[in-house]
Short mmCIF file of C-alpha atoms in Angstrom, two decimals:
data_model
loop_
_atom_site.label_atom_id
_atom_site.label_comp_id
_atom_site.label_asym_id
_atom_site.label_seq_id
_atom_site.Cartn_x
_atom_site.Cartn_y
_atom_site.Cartn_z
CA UNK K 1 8.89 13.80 -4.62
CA UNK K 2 6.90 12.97 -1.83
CA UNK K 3 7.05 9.36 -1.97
CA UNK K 4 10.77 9.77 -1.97
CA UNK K 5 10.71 11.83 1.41
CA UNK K 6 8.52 9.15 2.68
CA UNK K 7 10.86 6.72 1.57
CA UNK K 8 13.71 8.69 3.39
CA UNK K 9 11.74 9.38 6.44
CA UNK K 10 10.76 5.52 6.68
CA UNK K 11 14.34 4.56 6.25
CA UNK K 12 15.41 6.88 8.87
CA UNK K 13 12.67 4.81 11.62
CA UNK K 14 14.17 1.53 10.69
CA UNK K 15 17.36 2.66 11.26
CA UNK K 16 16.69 3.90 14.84
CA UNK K 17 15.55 7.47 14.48
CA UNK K 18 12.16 7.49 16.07
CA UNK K 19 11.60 11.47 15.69
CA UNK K 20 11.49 10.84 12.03
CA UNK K 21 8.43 9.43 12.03
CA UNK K 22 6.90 12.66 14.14
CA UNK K 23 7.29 13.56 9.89
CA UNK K 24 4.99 11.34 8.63
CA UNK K 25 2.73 11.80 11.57
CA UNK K 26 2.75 15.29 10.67
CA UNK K 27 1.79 14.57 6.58
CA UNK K 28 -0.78 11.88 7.26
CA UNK K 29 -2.37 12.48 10.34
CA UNK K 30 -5.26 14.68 8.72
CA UNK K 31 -6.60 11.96 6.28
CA UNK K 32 -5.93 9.00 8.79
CA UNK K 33 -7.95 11.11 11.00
CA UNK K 34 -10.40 11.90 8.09
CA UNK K 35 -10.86 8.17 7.48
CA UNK K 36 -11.29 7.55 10.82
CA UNK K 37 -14.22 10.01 11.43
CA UNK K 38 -15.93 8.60 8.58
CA UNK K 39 -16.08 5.39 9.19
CA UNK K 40 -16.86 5.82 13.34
CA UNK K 41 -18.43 9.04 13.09
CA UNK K 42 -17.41 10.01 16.70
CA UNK K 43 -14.33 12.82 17.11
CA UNK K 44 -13.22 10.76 20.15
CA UNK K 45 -13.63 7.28 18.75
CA UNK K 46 -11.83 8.33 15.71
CA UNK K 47 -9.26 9.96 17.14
CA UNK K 48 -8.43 7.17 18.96
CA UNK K 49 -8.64 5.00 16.15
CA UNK K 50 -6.42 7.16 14.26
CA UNK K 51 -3.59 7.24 17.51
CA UNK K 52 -3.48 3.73 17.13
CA UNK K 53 -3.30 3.32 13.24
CA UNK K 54 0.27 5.35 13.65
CA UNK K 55 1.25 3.31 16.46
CA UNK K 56 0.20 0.09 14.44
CA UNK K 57 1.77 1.13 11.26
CA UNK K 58 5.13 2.19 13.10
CA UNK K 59 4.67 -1.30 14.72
CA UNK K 60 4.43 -3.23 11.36
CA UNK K 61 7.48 -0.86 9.27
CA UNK K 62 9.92 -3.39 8.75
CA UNK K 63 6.71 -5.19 7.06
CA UNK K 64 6.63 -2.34 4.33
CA UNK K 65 7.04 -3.85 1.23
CA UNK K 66 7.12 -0.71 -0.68
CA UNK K 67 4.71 -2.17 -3.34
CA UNK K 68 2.22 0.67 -2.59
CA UNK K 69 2.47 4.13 -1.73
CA UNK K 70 3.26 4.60 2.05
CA UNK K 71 0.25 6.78 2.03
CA UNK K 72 -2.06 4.11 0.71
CA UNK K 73 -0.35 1.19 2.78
CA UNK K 74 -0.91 3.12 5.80
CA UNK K 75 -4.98 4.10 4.78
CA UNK K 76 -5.73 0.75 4.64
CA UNK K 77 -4.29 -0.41 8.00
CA UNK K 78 -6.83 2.70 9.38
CA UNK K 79 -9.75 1.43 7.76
CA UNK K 80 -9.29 -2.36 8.80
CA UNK K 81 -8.49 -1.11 12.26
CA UNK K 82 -11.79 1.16 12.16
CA UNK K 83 -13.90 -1.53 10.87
CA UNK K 84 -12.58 -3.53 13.35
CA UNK K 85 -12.98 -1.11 16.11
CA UNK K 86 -16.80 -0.74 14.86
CA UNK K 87 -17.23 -4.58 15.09
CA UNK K 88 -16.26 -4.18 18.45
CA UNK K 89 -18.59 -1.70 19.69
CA UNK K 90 -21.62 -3.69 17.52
CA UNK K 91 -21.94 -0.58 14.97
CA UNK K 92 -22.14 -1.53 10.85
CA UNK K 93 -20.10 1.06 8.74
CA UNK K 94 -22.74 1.36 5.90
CA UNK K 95 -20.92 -0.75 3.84
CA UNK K 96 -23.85 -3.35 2.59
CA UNK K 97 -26.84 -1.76 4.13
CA UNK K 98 -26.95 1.86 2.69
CA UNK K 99 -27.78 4.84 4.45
CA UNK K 100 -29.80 7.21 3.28
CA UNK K 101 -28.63 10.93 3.04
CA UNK K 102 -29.89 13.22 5.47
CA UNK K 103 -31.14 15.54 3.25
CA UNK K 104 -34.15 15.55 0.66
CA UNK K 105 -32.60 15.22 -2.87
CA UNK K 106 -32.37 18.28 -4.89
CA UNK K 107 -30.00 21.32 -4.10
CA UNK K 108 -29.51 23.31 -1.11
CA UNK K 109 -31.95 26.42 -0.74
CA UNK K 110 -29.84 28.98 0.98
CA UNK K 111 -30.45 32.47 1.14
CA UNK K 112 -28.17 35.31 0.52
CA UNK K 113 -24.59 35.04 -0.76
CA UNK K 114 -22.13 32.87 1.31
CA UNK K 115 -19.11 33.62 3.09
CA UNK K 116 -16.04 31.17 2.92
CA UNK K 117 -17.30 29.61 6.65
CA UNK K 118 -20.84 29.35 5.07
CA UNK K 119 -18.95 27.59 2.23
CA UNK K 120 -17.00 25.22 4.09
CA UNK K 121 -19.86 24.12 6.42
CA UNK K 122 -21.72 23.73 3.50
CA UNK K 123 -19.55 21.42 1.80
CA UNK K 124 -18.51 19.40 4.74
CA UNK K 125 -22.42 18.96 5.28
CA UNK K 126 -23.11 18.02 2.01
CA UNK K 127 -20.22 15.21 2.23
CA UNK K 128 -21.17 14.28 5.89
CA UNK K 129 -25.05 13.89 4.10
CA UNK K 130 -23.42 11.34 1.23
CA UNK K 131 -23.56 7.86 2.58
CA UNK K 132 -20.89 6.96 4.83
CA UNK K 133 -18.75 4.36 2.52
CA UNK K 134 -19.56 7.02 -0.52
CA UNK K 135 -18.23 9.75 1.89
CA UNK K 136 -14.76 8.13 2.29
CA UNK K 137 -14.17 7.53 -1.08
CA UNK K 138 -14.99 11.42 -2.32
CA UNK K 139 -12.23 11.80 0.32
CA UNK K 140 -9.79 8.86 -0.87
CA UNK K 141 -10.75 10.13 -4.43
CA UNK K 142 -11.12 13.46 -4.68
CA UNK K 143 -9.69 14.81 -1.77
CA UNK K 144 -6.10 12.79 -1.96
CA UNK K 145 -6.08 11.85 -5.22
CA UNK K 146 -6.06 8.44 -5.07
CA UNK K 147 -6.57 5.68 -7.86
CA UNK K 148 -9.62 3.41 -8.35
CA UNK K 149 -7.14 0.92 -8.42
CA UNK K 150 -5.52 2.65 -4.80
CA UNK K 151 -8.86 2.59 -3.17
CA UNK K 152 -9.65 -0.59 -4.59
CA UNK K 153 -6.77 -1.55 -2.13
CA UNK K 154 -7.77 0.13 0.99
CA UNK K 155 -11.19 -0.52 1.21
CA UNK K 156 -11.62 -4.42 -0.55
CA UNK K 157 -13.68 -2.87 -2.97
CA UNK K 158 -14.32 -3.58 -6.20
CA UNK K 159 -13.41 -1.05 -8.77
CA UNK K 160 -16.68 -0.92 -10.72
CA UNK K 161 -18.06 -0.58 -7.22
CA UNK K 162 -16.27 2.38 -6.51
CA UNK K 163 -16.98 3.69 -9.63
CA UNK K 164 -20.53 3.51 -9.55
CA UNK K 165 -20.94 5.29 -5.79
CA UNK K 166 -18.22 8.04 -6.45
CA UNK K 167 -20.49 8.44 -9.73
CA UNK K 168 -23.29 8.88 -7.36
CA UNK K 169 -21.70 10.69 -4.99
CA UNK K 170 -20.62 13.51 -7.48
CA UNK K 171 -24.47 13.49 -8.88
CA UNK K 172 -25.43 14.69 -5.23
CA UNK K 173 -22.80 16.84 -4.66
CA UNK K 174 -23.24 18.77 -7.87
CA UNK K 175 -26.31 19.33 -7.55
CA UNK K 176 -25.92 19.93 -3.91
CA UNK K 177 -23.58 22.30 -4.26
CA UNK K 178 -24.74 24.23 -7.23
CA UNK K 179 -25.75 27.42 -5.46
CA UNK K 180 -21.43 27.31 -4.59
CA UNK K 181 -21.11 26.95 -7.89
CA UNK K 182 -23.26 30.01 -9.33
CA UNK K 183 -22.00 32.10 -6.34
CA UNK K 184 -18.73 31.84 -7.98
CA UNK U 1 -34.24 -37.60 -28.71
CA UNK U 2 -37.54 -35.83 -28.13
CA UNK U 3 -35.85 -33.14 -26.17
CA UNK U 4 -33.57 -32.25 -29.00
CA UNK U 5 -36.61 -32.22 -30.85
CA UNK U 6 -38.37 -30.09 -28.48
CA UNK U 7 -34.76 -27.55 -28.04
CA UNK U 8 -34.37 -27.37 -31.89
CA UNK U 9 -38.73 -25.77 -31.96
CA UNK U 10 -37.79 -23.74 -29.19
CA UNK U 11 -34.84 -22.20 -31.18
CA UNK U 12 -37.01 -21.64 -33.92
CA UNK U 13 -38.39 -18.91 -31.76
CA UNK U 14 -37.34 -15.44 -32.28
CA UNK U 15 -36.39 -13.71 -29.10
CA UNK U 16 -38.15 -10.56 -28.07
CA UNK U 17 -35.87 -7.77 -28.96
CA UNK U 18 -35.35 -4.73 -26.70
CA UNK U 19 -35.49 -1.19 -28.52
CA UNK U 20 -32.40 0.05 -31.15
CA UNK U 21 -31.46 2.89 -28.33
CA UNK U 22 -30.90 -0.09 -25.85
CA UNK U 23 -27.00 -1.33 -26.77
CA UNK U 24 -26.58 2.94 -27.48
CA UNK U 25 -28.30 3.71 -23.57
CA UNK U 26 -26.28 1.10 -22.12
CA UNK U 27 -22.79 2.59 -23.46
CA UNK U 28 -23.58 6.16 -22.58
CA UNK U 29 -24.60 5.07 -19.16
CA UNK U 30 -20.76 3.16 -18.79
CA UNK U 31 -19.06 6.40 -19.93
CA UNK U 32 -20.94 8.82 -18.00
CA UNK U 33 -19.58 6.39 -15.04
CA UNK U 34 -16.37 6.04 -16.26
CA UNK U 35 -16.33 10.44 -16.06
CA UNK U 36 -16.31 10.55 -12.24
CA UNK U 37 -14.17 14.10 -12.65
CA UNK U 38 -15.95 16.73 -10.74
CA UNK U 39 -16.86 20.34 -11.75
CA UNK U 40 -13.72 22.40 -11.57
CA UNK U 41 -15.31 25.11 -9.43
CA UNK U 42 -16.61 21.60 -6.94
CA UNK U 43 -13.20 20.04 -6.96
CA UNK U 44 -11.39 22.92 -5.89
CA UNK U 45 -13.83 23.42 -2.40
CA UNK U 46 -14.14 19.97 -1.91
CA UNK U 47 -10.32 19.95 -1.94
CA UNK U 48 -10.16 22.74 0.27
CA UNK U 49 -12.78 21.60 2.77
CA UNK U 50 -13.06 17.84 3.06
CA UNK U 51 -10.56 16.62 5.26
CA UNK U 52 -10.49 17.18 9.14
CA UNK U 53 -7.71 18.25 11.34
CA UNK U 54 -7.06 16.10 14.58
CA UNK U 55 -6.46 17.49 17.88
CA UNK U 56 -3.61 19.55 18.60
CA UNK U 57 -1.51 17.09 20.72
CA UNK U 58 -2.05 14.37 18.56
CA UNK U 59 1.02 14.01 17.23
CA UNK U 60 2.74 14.29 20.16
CA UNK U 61 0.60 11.48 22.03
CA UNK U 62 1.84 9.26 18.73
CA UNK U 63 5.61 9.92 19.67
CA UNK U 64 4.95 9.35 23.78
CA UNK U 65 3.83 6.01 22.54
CA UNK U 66 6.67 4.69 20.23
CA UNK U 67 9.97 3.30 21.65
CA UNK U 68 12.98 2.99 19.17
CA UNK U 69 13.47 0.41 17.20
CA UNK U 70 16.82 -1.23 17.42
CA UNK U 71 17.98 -3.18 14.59
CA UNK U 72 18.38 -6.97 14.84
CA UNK U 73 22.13 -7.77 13.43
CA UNK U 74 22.10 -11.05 11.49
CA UNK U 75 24.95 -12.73 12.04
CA UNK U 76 26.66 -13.98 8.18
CA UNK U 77 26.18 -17.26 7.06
CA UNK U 78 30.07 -17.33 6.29
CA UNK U 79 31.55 -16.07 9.67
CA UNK U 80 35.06 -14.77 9.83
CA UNK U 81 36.15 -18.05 11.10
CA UNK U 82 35.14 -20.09 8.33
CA UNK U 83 36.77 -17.71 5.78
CA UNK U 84 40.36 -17.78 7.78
CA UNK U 85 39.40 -21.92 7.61
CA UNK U 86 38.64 -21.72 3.53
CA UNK U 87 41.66 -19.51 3.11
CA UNK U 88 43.48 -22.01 5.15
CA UNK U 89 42.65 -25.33 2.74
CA UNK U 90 42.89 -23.11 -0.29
CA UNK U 91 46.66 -22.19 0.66
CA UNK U 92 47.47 -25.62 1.48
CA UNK U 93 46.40 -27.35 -1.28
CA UNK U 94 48.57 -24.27 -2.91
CA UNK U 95 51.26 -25.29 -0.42
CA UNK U 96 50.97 -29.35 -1.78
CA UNK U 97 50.51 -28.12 -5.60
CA UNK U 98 54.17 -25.92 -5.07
CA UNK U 99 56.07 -28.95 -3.17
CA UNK U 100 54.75 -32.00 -5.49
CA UNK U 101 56.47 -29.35 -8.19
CA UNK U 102 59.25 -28.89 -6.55
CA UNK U 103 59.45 -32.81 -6.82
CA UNK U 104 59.01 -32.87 -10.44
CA UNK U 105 61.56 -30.53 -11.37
CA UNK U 106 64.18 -32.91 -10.17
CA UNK U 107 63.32 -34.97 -13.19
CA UNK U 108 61.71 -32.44 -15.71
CA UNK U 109 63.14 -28.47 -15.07
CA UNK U 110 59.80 -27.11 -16.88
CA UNK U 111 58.90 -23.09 -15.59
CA UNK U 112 55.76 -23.96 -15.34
CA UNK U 113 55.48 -26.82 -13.06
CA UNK U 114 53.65 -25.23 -10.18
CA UNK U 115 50.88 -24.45 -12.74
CA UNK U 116 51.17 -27.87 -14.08
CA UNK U 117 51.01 -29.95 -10.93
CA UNK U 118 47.78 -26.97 -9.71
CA UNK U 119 46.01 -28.19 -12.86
CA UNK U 120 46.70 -32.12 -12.29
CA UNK U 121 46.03 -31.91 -8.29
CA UNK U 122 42.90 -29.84 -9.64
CA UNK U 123 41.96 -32.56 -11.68
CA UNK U 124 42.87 -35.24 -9.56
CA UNK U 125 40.20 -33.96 -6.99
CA UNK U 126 37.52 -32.82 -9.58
CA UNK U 127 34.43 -34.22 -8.13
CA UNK U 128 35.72 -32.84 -4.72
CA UNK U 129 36.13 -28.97 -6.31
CA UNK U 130 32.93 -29.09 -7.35
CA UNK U 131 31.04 -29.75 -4.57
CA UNK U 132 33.73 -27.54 -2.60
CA UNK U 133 32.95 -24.85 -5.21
CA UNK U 134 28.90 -25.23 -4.52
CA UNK U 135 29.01 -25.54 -0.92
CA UNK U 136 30.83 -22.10 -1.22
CA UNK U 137 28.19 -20.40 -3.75
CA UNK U 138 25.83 -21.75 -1.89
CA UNK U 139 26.76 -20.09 1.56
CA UNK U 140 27.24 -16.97 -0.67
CA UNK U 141 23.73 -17.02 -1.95
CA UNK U 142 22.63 -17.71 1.75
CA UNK U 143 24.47 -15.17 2.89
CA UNK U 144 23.22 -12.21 0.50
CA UNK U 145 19.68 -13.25 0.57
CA UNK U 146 19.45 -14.05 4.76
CA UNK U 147 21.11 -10.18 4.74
CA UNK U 148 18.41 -8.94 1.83
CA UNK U 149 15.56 -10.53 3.46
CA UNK U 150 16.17 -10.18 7.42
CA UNK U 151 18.05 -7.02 7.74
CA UNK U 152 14.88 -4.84 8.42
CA UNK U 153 14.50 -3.80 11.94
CA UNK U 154 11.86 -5.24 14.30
CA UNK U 155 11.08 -4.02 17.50
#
């Protein structure tokens, strides 16, 4: 369903109709953005990065091939353009030297019972702790539901790569966020 | 000679083996990899809470940035021209096939003379229909695939 409103939406740009695209703006700014933050972990700097993915991919339309999910074409062209971006400013997404988490392994000691704000800032800590390139693909993965074989696309990566740090990535989270877990 | 000697005593050698549990280890290791499905009760807040919203004017900074794309009209490969010009040989050579009939029923008052004197003018110029016939699919083909391939917008 949605890849056919996509497909409608992105018909309706090619024909002329720029306000169509406010659509798709609208249903993939979030995880663009998401992406974005990940990679340049600056709001500004990603937001920016973001701005322009839209612009680019608007730019490059007629190039749509439709051999991928819109979605999917238009994460890639966000995390070439943020790797690029981070090239340009000297910075190394940790995508061959790893970073290590902020926190000590083992779970979260927290005291009390947790509200839903307590919840969220714990989770979004726990995922901002992962390193960066596992971060992005519990989002790609988990978060929009993406394929090893869709990620694989975006990010260059190879799939038993990606298996092996989302693997790793859940290890720490569960056990991270185990206290959530109980709670419930 | 003496170093197939020496790789045939080398073979001889039995390898050190690594424990029964080591082919069994490796497998279980693959599958727990292969399982990257989180805990239900994870899944569910990390789908709530992962992704970030952007500021509140983003979109509209987006749109102030896009102009509208117009889209570039390719021109067909057969233009209107050239069809009035293809109708125009095809009804002459109609027009020659009817009056070298019309001569022919003077001697021989057959019904089906126009037919007859299409098919022999049709055979007469054989080598010439073909290549009439491919220039035609030809600028057909062109045509549908210069339309298929090109007819995207660009800016």
């Amino acid at each position: 369903m949605k890849i056919f409103e996509d497909e409608y939406y992105i018909e309706r740009v090619l024909q002329g109709d720029v306000s169509a695209y406010r659509f798709l703006v609208e249903r993939y700014k979030k995880m663009v953005y998401s992406i974005a933050l990940k990679i340049l972990n600056d709001a500004q700097d990603a937001e920016d990065a973001a701005q322009d993915s839209f612009v680019k991919a608007y730019e490059r339309l007629h190039t749509f091939e439709r051999k991928s999910k819109f979605s999917t074409w238009l994460y890639t062209i966000t995390y070439r353009l943020c790797l690029n971006k981070l090239k340009e400013m000297k910075r190394e997404f940790t995508f061959l030297t790893e970073q290590l988490p902020k926190w000590e392994d083992g779970e979260m000691v927290l005291p009390g019972s947790f509200n839903e704000q307590d919840q969220e800032r714990i989770i979004k800590e726990s995922i901002q702790a992962l390193p960066q390139q596992e971060g992005l693909l519990v989002l790609l993965y988990y978060y929009e539901e993406k394929s090893i074989r869709e990620i694989e696309q975006i990010t260059g990566l190879m799939a038993s790569n990606i298996k092996i740090k989302l693997h790793r990535a859940r290890k720490v989270l569960e056990r991270k966020l185990s206290h959530l877990i109980e709670e419930r | 000679m003496k170093e197939r000697k020496l790789k045939k005593t080398i073979q001889k050698v039995n390898l050190d083996e690594p424990s029964d549990a080591f082919t069994g280890r490796i497998m279980s290791q693959i599958d727990t990899i292969e399982d990257l499905s989180l805990e239900p009760a994870i899944a569910e807040i990390v789908k709530k809470n992962v992704a970030t919203d952007p500021s509140e004017d983003f979109t509209s900074q987006i749109m102030a940035q896009l102009t509208p794309k117009r889209r570039v009209v390719i021109e067909p490969v057969i233009s209107r021209k050239a069809w009035l010009w293809i109708a125009g040989v095809v009804s002459l050579i109609l027009l020659v096939a009817i009056m070298s009939s019309r001569k022919d029923q003077i001697t021989s008052p057959d019904p089906h003379a126009v037919i007859d004197s299409s098919v022999r003018l049709i055979r007469m110029y054989s080598q010439q229909w073909i290549l009439f016939l491919i220039v035609i699919c030809s600028l057909l083909l062109g045509d549908y695939f210069v339309r298929r391939k090109w007819s995207p917008v660009v800016e």
